Short mmCIF file of C-alpha atoms in Angstrom, two decimals:
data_model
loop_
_atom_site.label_atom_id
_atom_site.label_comp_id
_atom_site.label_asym_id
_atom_site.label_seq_id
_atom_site.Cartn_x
_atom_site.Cartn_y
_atom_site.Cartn_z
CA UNK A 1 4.13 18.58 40.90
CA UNK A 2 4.79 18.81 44.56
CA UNK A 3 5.18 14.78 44.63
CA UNK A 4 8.05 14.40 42.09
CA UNK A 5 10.46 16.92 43.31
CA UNK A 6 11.89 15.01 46.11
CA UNK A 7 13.18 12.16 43.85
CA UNK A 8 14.83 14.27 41.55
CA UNK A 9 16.83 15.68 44.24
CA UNK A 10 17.35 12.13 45.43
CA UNK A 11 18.61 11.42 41.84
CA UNK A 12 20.89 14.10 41.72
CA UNK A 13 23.00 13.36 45.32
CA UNK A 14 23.62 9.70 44.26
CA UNK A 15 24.71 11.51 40.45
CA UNK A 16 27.21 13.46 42.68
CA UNK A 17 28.09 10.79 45.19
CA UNK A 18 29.16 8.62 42.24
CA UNK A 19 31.10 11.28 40.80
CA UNK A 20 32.96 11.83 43.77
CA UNK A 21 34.25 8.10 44.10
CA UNK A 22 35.22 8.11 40.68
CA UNK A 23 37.66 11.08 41.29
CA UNK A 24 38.73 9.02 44.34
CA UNK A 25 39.31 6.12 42.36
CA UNK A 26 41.43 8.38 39.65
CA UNK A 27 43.42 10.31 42.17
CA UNK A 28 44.74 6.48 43.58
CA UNK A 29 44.96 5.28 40.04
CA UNK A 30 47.19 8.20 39.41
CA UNK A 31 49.35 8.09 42.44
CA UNK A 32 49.68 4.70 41.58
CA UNK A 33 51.13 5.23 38.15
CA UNK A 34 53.67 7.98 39.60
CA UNK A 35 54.39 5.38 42.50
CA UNK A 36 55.05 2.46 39.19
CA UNK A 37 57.03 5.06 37.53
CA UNK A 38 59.33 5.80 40.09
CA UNK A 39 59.92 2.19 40.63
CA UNK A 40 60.55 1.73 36.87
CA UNK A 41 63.06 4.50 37.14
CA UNK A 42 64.75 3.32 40.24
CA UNK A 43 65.09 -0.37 39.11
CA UNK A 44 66.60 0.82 35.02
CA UNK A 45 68.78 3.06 36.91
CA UNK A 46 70.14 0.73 40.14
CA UNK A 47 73.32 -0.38 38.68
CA UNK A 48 74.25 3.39 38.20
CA UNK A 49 73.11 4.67 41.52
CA UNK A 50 74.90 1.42 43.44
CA UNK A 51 78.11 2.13 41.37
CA UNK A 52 78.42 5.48 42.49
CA UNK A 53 77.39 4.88 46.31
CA UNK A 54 80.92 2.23 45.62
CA UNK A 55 82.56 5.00 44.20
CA UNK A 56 81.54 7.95 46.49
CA UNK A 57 82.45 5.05 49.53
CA UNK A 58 85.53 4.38 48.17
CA UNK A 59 87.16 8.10 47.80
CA UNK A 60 85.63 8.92 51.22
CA UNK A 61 87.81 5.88 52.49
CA UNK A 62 90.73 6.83 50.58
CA UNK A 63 90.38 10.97 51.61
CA UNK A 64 90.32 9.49 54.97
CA UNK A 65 93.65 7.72 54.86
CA UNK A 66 95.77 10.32 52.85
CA UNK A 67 94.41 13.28 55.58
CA UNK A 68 97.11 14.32 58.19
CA UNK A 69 97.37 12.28 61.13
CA UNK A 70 95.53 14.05 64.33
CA UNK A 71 97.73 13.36 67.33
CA UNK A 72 96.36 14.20 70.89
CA UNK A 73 97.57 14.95 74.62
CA UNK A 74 95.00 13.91 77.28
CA UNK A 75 95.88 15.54 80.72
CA UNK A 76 94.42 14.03 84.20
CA UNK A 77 93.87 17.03 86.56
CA UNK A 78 92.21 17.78 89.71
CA UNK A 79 90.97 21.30 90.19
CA UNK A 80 91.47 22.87 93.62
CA UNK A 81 89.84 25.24 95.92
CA UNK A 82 86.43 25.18 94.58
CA UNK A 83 88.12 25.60 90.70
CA UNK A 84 86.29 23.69 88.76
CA UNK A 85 84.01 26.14 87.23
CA UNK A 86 87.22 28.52 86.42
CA UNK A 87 88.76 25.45 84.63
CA UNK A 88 85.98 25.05 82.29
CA UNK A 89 85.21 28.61 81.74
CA UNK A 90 89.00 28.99 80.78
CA UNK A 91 89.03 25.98 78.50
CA UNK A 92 86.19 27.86 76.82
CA UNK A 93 88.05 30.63 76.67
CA UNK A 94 91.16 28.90 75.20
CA UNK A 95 89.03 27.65 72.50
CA UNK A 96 87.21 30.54 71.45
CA UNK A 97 90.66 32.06 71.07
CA UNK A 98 91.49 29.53 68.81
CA UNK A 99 88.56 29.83 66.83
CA UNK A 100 88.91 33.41 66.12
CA UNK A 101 93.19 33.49 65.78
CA UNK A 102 93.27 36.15 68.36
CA UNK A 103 96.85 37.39 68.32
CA UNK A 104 97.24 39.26 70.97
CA UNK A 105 96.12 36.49 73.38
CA UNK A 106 98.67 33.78 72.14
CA UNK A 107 101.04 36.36 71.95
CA UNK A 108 101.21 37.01 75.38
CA UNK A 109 102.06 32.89 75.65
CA UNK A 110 104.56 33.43 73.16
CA UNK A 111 102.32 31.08 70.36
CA UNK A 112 102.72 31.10 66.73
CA UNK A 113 99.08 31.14 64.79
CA UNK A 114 100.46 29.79 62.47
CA UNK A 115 101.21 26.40 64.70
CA UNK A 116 97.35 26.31 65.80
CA UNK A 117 95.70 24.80 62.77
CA UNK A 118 94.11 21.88 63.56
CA UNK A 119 94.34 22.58 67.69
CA UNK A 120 91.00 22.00 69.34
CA UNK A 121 91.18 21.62 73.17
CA UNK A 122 88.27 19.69 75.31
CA UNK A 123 87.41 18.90 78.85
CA UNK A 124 85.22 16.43 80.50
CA UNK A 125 84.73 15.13 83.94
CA UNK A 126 86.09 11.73 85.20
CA UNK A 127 83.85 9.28 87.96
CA UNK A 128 85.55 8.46 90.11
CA UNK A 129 84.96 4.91 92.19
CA UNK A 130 83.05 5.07 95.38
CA UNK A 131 84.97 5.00 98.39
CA UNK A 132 83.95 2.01 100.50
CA UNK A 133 85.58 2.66 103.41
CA UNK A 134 82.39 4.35 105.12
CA UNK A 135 82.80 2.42 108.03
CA UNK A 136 86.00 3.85 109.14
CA UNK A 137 84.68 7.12 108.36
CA UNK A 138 82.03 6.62 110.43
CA UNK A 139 84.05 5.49 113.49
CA UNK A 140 86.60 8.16 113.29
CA UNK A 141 83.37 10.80 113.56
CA UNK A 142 81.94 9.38 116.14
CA UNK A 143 85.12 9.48 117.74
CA UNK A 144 85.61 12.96 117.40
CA UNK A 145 82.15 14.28 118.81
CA UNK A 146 84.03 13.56 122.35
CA UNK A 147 86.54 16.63 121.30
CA UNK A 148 83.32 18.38 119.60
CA UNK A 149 84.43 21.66 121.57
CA UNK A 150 88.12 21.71 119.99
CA UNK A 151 88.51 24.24 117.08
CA UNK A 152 90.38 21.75 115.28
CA UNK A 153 88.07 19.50 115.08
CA UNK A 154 85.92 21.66 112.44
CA UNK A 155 88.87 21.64 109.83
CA UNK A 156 89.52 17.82 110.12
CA UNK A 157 85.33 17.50 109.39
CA UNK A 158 85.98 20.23 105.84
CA UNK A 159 88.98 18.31 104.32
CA UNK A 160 87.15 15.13 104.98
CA UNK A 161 84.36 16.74 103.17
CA UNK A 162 86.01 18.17 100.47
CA UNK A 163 87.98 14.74 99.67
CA UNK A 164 84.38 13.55 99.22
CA UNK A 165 83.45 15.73 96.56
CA UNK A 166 86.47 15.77 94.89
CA UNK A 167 86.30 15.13 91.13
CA UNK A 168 88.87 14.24 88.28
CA UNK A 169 88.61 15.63 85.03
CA UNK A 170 90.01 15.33 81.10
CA UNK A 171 91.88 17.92 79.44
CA UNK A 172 92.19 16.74 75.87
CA UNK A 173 94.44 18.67 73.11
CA UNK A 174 94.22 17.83 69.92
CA UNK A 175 97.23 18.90 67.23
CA UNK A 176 98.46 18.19 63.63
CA UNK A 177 102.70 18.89 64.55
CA UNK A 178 103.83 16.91 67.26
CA UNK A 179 106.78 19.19 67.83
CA UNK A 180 104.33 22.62 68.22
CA UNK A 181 101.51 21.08 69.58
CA UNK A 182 103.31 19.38 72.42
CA UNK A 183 104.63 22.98 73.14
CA UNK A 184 101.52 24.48 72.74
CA UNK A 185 100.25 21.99 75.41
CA UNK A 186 102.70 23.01 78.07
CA UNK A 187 101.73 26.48 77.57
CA UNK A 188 98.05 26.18 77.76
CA UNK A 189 98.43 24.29 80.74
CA UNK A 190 100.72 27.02 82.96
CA UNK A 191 98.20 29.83 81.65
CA UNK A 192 95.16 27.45 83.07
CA UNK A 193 97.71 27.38 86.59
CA UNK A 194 98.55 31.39 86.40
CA UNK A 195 95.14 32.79 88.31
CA UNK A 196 96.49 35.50 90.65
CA UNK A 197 93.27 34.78 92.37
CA UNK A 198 93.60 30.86 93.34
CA UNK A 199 97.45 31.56 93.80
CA UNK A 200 97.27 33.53 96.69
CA UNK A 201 94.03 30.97 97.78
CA UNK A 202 96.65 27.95 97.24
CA UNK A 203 99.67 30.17 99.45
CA UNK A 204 97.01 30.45 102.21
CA UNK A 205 95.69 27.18 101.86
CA UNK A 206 99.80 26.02 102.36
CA UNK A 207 100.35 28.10 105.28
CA UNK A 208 97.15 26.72 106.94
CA UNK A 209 98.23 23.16 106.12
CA UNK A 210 101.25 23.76 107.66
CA UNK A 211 100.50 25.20 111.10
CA UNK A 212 97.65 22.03 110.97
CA UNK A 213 100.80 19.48 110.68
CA UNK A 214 102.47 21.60 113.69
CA UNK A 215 99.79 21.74 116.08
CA UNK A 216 98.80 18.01 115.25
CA UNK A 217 102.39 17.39 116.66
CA UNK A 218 101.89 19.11 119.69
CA UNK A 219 98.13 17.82 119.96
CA UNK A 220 100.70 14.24 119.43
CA UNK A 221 102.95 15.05 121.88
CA UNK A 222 100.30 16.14 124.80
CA UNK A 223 98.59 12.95 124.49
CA UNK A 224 101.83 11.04 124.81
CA UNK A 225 102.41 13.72 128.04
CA UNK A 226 98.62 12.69 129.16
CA UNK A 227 98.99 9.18 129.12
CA UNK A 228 102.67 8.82 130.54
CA UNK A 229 101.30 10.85 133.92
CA UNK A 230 98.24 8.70 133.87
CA UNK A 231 100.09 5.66 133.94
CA UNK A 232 102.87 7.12 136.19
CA UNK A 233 99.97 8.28 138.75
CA UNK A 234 98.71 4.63 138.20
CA UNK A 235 101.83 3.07 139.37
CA UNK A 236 101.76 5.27 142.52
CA UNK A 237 98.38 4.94 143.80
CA UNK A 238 98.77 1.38 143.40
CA UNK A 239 101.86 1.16 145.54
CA UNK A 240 99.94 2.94 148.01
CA UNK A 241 96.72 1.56 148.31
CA UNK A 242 96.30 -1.52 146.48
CA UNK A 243 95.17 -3.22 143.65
CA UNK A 244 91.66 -2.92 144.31
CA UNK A 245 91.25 0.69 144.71
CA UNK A 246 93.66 1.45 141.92
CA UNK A 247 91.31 -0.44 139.44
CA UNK A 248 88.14 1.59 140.68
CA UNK A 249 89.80 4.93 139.94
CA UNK A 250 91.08 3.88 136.88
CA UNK A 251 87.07 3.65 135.53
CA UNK A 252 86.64 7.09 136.56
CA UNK A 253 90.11 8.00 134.88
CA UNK A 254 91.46 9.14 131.99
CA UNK A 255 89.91 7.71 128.64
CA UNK A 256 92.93 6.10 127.51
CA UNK A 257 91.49 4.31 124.46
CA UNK A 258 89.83 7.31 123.05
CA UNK A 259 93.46 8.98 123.53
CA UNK A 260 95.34 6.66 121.85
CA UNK A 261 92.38 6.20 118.95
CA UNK A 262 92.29 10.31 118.47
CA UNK A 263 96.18 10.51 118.49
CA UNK A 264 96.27 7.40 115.64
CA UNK A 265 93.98 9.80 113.68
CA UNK A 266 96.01 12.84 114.15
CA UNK A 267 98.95 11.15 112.87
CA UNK A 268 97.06 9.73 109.68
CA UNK A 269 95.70 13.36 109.41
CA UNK A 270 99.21 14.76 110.05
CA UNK A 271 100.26 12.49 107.19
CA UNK A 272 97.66 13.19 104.79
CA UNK A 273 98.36 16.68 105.20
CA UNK A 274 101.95 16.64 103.99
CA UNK A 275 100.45 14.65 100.97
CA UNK A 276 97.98 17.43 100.67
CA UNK A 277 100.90 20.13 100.11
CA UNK A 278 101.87 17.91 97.16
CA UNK A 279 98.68 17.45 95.86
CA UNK A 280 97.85 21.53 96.09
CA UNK A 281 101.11 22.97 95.12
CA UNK A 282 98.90 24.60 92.04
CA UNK A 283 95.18 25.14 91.28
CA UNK A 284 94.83 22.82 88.88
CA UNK A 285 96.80 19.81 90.10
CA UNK A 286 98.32 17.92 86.94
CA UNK A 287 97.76 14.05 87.60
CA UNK A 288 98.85 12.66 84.56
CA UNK A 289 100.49 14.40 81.58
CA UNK A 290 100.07 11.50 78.88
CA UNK A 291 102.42 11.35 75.73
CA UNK A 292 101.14 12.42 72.62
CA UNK A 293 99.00 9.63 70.63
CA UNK A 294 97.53 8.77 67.32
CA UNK A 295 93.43 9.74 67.14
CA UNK A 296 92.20 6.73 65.85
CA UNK A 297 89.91 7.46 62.80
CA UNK A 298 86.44 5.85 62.80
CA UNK A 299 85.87 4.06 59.83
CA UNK A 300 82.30 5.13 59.36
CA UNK A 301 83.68 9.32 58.85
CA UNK A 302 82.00 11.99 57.98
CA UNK A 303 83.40 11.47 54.15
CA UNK A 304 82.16 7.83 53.89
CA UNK A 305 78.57 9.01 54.22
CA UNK A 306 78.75 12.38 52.71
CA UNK A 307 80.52 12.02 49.57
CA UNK A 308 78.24 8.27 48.53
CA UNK A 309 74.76 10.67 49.17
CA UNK A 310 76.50 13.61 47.35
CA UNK A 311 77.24 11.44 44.04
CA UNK A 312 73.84 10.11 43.83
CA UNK A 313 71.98 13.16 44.96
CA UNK A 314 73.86 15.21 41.67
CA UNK A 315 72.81 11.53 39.62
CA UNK A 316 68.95 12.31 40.62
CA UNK A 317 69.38 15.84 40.00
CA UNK A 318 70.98 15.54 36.15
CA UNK A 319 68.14 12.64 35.87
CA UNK A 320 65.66 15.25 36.56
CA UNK A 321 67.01 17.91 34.58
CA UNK A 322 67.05 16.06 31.70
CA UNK A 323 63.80 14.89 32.03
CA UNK A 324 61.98 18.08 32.23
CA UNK A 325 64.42 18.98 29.48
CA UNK A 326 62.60 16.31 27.27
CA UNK A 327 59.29 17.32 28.52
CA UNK A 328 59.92 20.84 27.13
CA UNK A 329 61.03 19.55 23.39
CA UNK A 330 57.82 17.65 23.40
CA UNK A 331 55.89 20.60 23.35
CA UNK A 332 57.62 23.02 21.58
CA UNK A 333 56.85 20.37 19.05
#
């Protein structure tokens, strides 16, 4: 008894074994047949379902065409005084406004809700090119660690600086009316420019610029002083006492060429500076205030793709409605 027990359990695992691969074997076949069925189904029905991709392509084409024209502004500015995080956050602000058609904001800048459907607004920064003049640059610094001690010396270093790091950026607005919207622009952009804050930064900032140009002119003026004496005291000691001794003092002298080299910079920085009252006047210095243009639509839109996938989505979705529809008939029978 004890001998024949282990083959019958032997029997049964390879009973069960085979089993098992046969419901393997069924579960493929099956998937196959659903996997054949759908194919059936997709290949009896392909004429409809490419017909109505045409159809759903061609009314997203033709929506496109017959929507209203989107014109746009796109402003060049340069923030100033360390303003580029107030420009964004009031672009943000601008929008959300939009968004939620408060009134009491766009009537404070005299705007008609009405006139803002449609209006987005954007911004976005601008590279600029490198500047590859770092070889002047270097020059005129080395130049100026010889008048390391002057106070003025620390400003001219900061504007070079801050010319450096300066950054153009994008103010797009997008509008339906290009009466309204061009208006709407204009206002926008002297709220951006009203901060009580940076104006009375931008009035200091003028008043410092100016007293910079004045005492580069007398800085101008000494030098010219400095080097007419030195040449006048020149012309004297070599009357006196010769050619000779005259060129040995001279070594010990007056360094002429960094004079003339530091007053050719003062002038260029005396220069830039009256640019600089131009280019400062407000916080956000307005570059370029384009003309309004067309948005070009992209001919791949957002109804192109939706609408096609809509149309065949509700074609699958009747197909399987009426399926399970015939499924039910069959057994109420």
């Amino acid at each position: 008894m004890n001998n024949q027990q282990p083959p019958q359990q032997e029997s049964t695992e390879e009973i069960d074994l085979g089993q098992l691969f046969k419901m393997i074997r069924n579960g493929f076949g099956n998937i196959f047949k659903v996997l054949l069925r759908v194919f059936l189904y997709l290949k009896r029905s392909s004429l409809k379902i490419i017909g109505l991709g045409a159809l759903g392509v061609a009314l997203g084409f033709g929506i496109n065409q017959f929507k209203d024209t989107s014109l746009k502004t796109e402003v060049i500015v340069k923030p100033n005084f360390d303003s580029k995080d107030y420009l964004y956050n009031t672009i943000d602000e601008i929008d959300a406004n939009i968004n939620t058609k408060d009134s009491v904001f766009f009537n404070k800048l005299n705007i008609d809700l009405a006139h803002l459907d449609g209006f987005k607004v954007l911004v976005e920064p601008i590279e600029e090119e490198k500047n590859t003049d770092d070889g002047d640059d270097l020059e005129y610094l080395e130049l100026l660690q010889n008048f390391k001690d002057e106070s003025f010396v620390l400003e001219i270093l900061k504007t070079e600086m801050s010319k450096k790091t300066a950054i153009n950026h994008r103010i797009s607005f997008h509008y339906n009316n290009p009466v309204t919207g061009r208006d709407i622009t204009n206002k926008l952009l002297k709220y951006i420019n009203s901060n009580s804050y940076f104006k009375k930064v931008s009035e200091v900032h003028r008043q410092n610029t100016l007293t910079r140009i004045e005492k580069n002119n007398v800085l101008t003026l000494q030098i010219d002083d400095l080097i007419a004496n030195y040449s006048k005291g020149l012309n004297q000691k070599k009357n006196e006492l010769g050619e000779g001794r005259v060129y040995l003092e001279g070594e010990n002298g007056l360094n002429v060429t960094g004079l003339l080299g530091l007053k050719n910079r003062l002038v260029e920085e005396t220069e830039k500076k009256r640019m600089e009252l131009v280019q400062t006047k407000d916080v956000i210095n307005i570059i370029n205030l384009g003309n309004s243009q067309i948005v070009k639509k992209p001919f791949l839109g957002r109804n192109i793709i939706l609408i096609p996938l809509t149309l065949i989505g509700l074609f699958f979705v009747f197909s399987g409605v009426k399926y399970l529809n015939k499924k039910a008939n069959e057994l109420q029978d």
